[in-house]
Short mmCIF file of C-alpha atoms and ligand atoms in Angstrom, two decimals:
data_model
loop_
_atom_site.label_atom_id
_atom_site.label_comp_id
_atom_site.label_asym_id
_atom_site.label_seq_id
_atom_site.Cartn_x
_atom_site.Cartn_y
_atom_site.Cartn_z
CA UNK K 1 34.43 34.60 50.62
CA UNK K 2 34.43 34.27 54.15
CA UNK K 3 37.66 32.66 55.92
CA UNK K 4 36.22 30.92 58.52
CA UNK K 5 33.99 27.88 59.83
CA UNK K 6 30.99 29.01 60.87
CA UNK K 7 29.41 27.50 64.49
CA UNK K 8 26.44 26.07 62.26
CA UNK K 9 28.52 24.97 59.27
CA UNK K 10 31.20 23.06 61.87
CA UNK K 11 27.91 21.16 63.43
CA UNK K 12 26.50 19.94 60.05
CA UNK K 13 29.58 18.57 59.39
CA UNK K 14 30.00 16.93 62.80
CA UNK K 15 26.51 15.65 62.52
CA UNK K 16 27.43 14.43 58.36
CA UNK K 17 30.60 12.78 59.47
CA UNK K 18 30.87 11.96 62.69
CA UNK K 19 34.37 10.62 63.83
CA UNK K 20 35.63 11.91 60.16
CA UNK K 21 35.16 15.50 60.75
CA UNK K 22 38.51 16.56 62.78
CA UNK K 23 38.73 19.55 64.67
CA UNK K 24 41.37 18.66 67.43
CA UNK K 25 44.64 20.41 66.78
CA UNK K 26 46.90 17.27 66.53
CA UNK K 27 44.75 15.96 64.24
CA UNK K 28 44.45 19.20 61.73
CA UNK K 29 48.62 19.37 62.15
CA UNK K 30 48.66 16.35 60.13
CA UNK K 31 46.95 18.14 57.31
CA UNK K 32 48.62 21.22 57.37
CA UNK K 33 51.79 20.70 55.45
CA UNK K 34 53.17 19.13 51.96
CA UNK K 35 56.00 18.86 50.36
CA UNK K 36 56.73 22.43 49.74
CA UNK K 37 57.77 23.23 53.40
CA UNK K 38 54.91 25.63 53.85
CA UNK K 39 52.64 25.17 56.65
CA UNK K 40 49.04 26.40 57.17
CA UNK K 41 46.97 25.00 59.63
CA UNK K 42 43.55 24.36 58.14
CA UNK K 43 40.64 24.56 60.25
CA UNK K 44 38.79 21.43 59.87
CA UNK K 45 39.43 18.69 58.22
CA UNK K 46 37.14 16.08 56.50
CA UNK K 47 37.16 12.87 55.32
CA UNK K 48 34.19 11.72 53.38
CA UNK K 49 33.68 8.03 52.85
CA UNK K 50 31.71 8.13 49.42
CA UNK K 51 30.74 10.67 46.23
CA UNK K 52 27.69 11.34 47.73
CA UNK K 53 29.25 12.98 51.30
CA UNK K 54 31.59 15.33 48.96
CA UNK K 55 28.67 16.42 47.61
CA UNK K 56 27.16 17.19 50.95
CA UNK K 57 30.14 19.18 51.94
CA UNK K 58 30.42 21.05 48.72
CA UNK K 59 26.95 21.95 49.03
CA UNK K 60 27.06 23.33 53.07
CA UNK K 61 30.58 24.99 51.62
CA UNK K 62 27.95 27.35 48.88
CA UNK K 63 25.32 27.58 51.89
CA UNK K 64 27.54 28.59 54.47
CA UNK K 65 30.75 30.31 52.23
CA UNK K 66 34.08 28.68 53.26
CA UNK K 67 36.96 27.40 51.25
CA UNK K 68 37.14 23.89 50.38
CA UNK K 69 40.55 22.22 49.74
CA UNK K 70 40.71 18.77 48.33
CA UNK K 71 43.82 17.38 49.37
CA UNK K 72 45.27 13.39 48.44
CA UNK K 73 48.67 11.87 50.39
CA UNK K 74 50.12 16.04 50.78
CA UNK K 75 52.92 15.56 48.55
CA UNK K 76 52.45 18.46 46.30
CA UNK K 77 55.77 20.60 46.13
CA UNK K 78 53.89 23.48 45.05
CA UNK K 79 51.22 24.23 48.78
CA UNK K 80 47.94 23.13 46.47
CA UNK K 81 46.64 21.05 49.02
CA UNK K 82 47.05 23.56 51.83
CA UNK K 83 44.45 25.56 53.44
CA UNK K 84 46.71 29.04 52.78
CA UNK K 85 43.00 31.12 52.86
CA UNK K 86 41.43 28.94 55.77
CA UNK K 87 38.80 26.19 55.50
CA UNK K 88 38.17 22.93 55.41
CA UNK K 89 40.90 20.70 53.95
CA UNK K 90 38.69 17.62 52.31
CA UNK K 91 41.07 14.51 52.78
CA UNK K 92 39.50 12.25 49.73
CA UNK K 93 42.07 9.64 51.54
CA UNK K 94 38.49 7.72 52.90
CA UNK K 95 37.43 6.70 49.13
CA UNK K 96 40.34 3.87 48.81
CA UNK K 97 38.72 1.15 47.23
CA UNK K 98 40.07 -0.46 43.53
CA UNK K 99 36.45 -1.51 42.30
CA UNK K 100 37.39 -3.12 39.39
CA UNK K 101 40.10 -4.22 37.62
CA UNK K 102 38.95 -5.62 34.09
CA UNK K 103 41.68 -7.31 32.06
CA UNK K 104 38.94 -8.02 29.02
CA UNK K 105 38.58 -4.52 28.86
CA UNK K 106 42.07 -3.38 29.91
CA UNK K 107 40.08 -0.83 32.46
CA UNK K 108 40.01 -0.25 36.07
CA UNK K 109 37.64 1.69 38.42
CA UNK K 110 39.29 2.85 41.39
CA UNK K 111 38.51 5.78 44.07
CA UNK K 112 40.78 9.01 44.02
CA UNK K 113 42.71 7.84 47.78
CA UNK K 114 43.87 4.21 46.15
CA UNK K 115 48.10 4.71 46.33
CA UNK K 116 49.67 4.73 43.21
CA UNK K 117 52.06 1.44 44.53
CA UNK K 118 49.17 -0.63 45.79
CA UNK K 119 47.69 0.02 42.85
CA UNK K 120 50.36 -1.13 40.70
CA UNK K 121 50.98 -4.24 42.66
CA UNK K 122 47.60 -5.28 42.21
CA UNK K 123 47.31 -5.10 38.86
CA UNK K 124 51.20 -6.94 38.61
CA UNK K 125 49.61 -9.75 40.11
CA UNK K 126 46.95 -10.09 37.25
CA UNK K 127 49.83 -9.54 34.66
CA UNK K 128 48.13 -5.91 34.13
CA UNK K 129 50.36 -2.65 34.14
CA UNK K 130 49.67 1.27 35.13
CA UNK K 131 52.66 3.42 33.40
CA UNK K 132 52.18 6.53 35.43
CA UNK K 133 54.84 6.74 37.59
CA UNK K 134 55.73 10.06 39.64
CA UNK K 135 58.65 9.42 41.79
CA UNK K 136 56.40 9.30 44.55
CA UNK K 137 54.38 6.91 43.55
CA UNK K 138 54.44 4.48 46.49
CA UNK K 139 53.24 7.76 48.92
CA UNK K 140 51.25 9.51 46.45
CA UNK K 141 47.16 8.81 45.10
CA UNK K 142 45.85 8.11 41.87
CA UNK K 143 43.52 10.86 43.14
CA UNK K 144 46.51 13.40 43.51
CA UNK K 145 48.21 12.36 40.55
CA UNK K 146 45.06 12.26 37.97
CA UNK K 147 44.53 16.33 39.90
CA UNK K 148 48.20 16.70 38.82
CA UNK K 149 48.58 14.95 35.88
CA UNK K 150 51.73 13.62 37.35
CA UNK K 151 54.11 11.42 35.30
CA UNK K 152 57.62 10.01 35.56
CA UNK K 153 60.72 8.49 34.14
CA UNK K 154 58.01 6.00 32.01
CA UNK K 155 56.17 8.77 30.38
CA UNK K 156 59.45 8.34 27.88
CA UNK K 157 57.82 5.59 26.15
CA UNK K 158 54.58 5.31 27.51
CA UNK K 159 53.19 8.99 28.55
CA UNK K 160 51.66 10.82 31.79
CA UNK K 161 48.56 10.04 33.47
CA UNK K 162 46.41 12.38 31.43
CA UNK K 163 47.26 9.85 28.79
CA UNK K 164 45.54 6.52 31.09
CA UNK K 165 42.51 8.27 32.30
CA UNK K 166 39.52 7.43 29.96
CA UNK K 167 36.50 8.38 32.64
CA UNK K 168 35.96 10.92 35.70
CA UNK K 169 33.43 11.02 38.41
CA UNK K 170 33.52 14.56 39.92
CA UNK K 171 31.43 16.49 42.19
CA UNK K 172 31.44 20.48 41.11
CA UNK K 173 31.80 22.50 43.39
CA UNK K 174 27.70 23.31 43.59
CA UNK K 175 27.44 19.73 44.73
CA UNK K 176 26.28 18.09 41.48
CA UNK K 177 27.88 14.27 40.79
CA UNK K 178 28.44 14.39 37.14
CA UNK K 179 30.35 11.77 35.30
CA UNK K 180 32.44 12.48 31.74
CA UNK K 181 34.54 10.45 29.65
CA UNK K 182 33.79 6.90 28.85
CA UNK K 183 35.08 3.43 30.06
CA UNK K 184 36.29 2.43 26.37
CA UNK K 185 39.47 2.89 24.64
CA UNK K 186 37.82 4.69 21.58
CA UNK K 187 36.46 7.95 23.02
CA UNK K 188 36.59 11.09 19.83
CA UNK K 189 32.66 12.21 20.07
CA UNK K 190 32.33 15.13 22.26
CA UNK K 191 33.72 17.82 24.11
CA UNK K 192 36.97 16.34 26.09
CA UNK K 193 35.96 17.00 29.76
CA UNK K 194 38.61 14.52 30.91
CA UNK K 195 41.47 16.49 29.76
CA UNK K 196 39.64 19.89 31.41
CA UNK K 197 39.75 18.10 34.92
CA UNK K 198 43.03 16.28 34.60
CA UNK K 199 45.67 18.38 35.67
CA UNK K 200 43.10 21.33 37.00
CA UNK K 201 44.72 20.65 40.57
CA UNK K 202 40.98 20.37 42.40
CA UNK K 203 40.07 23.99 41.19
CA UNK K 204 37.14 22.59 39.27
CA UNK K 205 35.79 19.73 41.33
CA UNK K 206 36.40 17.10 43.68
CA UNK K 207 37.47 14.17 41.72
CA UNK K 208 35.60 10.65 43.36
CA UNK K 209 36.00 8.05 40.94
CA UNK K 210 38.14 7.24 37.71
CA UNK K 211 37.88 5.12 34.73
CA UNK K 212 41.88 4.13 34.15
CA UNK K 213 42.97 2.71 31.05
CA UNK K 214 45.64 -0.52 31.32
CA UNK K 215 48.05 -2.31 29.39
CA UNK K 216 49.44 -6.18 30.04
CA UNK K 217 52.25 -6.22 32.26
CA UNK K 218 55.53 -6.23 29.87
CA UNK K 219 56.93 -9.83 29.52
CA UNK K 220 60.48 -8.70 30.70
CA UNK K 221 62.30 -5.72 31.39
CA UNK K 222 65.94 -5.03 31.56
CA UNK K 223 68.15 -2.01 33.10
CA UNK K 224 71.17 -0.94 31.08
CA UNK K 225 73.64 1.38 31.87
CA UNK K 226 76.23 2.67 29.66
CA UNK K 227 79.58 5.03 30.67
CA UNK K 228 80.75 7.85 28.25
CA UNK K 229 83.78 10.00 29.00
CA UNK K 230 81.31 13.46 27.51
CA UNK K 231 77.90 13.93 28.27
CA UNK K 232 77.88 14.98 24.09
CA UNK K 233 78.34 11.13 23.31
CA UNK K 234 75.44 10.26 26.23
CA UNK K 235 73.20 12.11 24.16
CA UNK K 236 74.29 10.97 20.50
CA UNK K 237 74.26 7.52 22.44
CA UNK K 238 70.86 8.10 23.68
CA UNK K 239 69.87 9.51 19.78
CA UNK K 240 71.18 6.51 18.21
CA UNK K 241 68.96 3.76 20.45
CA UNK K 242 66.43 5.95 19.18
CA UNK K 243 66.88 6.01 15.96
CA UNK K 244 67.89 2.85 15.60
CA UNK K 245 63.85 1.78 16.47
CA UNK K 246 65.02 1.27 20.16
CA UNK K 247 62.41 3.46 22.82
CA UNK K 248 63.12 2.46 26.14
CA UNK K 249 60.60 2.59 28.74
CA UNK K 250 62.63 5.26 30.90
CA UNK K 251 66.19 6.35 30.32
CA UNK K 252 68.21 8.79 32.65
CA UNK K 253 71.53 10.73 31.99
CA UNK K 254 73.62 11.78 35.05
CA UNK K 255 76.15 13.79 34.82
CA UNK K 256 79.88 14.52 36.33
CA UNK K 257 78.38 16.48 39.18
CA UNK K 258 75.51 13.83 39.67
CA UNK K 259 78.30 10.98 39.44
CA UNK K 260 80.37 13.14 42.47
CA UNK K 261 77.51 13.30 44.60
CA UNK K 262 76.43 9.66 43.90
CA UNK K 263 79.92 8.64 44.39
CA UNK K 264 79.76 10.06 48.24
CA UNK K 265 77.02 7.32 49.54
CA UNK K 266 77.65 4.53 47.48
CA UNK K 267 80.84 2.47 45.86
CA UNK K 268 82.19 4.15 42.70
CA UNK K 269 81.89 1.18 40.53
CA UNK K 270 82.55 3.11 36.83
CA UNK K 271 85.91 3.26 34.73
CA UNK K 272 87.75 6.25 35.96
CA UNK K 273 87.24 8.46 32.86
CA UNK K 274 83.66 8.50 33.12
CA UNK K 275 82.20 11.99 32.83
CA UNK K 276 78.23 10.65 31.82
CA UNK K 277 76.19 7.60 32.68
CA UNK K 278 73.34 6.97 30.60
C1 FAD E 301 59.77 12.87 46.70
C2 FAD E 301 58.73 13.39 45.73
C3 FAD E 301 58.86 13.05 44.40
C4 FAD E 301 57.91 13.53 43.47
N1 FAD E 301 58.05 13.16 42.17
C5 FAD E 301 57.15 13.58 41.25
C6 FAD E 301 57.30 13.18 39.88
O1 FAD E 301 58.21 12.46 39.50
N2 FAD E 301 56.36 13.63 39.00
C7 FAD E 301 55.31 14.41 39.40
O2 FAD E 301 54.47 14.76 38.55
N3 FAD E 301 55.16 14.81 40.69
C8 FAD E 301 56.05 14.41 41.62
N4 FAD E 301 55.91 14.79 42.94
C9 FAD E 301 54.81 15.68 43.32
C10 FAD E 301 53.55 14.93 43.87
O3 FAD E 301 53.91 13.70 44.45
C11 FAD E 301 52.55 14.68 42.75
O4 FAD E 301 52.04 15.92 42.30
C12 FAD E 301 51.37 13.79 43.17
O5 FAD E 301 50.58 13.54 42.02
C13 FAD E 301 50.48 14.40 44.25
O6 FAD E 301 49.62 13.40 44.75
P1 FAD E 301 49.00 13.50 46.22
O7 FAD E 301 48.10 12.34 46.43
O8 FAD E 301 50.07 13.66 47.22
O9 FAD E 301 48.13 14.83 46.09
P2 FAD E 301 48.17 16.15 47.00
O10 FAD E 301 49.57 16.64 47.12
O11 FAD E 301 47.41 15.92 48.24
O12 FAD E 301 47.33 17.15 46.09
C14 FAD E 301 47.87 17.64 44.89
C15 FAD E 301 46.83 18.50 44.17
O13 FAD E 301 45.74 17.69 43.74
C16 FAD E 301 44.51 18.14 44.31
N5 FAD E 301 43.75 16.92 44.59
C17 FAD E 301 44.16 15.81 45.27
N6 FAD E 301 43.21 14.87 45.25
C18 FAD E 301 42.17 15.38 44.53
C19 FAD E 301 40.90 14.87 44.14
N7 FAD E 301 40.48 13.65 44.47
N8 FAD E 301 40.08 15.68 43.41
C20 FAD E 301 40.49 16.92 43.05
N9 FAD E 301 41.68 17.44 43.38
C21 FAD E 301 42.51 16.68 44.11
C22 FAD E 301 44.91 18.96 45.52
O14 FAD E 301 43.95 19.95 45.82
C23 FAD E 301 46.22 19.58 45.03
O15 FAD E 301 45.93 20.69 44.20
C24 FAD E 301 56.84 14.36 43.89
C25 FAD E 301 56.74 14.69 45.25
C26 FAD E 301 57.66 14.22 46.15
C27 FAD E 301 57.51 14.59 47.59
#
């Protein structure tokens, strides 16, 4: 596969897109780092507004042979959403609309660039709840996290994203829109396309829309913590709430070292012996 833009490829997209395909150097800076601490300078960026221009791009990208490199809020840790062979980063961060949130159905549609924390405070306001919850959900996409299957503290008691998507929109990478999955909570005929995208980190398509399962917003939640003297008796602790028909919704264990460092910014309001906090 060729590396590079071509003249003719670069002027489709500027006549597709407009003021959305970026060429400028300050601008493809933006998009040419994540979490990770690599850097690669892609050398275009785009940013589609609907399905329908991904599929334009991915098509030109088979015409004219250059790498394609969906890319959500560039928090990966791992370079995914870096251009590390060239090409056009695609910056899915223009399809941001939530269109729909059903509480009948306990479904929402929402585009892949929607963040994870306006999304969740939207549906809080309706009494509705999203459990995924990567730490960096208030900087990261549903978009991101659905390519990632990312999950959190939450997925404890309530799983990881794979486990809330019910339906996918995705453009292949020939350009086709296909849709699999279903918008209902029963879903068992058929091959599980769902769980073949979720996860697959944009190498099998560009993801544009999603079918997300909900559940109503718990009634009340509480935060507990409890101090052991060994990190043994944390974990029997933690084994006992369990077995004793208790699952919270997240639980964390922090240990002596964890306590030190935690100790250096902030007051060290435990009993002295404390060796675990659960
Ligand atoms: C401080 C911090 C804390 C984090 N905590 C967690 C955590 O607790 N749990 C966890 O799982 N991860 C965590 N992460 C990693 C990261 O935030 C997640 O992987 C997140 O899901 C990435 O979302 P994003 O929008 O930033 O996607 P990006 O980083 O932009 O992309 C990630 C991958 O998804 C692909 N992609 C993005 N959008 C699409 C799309 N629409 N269609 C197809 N492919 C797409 C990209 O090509 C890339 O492979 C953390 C990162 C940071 C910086």
């Amino acid at each position: 596969m060729s590396t590079s833009l071509s003249a003719r490829a670069r002027q489709k997209l500027r006549k597709l897109l407009k003021g959305r395909f970026l060429e400028a150097r300050k601008d493809l800076l933006a998009y040419a780092f994540d979490a990770s601490g690599l850097t690669y300078l892609p050398e275009a960026v785009a940013v589609p507004a609907n399905a329908a221009e991904v599929a334009a791009i991915l098509k030109l990208a088979n015409e004219e042979n250059f790498p394609v490199i969906p890319r959500g809020a560039g928090t990966a840790t791992t370079g995914a959403p870096l251009a590390v062979a060239g090409g056009l980063v695609l910056s899915l961060l223009g399809l941001n609309r939530i269109l729909e949130i059903n509480p009948d159905d306990l479904v929402a549609v929402v585009e892949p660039g929607v963040f994870n924390g306006t999304f969740k405070r939207e549906l809080a306001e309706r009494g509705l709840f999203y459990p995924p919850d990567p730490a960096s959900y208030e900087f990261s996409t549903l978009g991101g996290n659905v390519a990632t299957c990312a999950g959190g503290p939450k997925g404890l008691k309530y799983g990881v994203t794979k486990d809330y998507v019910l339906g996918l929109e995705v453009v292949l990478p020939t350009g086709e829109i296909v849709f699999c999955g279903r918008r209902t909570m029963k879903g068992v005929v058929g091959y599980d396309l769902v769980s073949l995208i979720v996860g697959s980190e944009g190498t099998l398509g560009v993801i544009t829309k999603m079918v997300l399962k909900l559940l109503p917003k718990p009634p009340a939640t509480a935060s507990l913590a409890v101090y052991f003297e060994r990190i043994t008796q944390a974990a029997e602790g933690f084994l006992a709430l369990v077995k004793g028909g208790l699952l919270p919704a997240a639980a964390e264990l922090l240990d002596a070292v964890t306590l030190q460092a935690v100790a250096r910014f902030f007051p060290k309001d435990w009993p002295e012996k404390t060796r675990a906090l659960l």
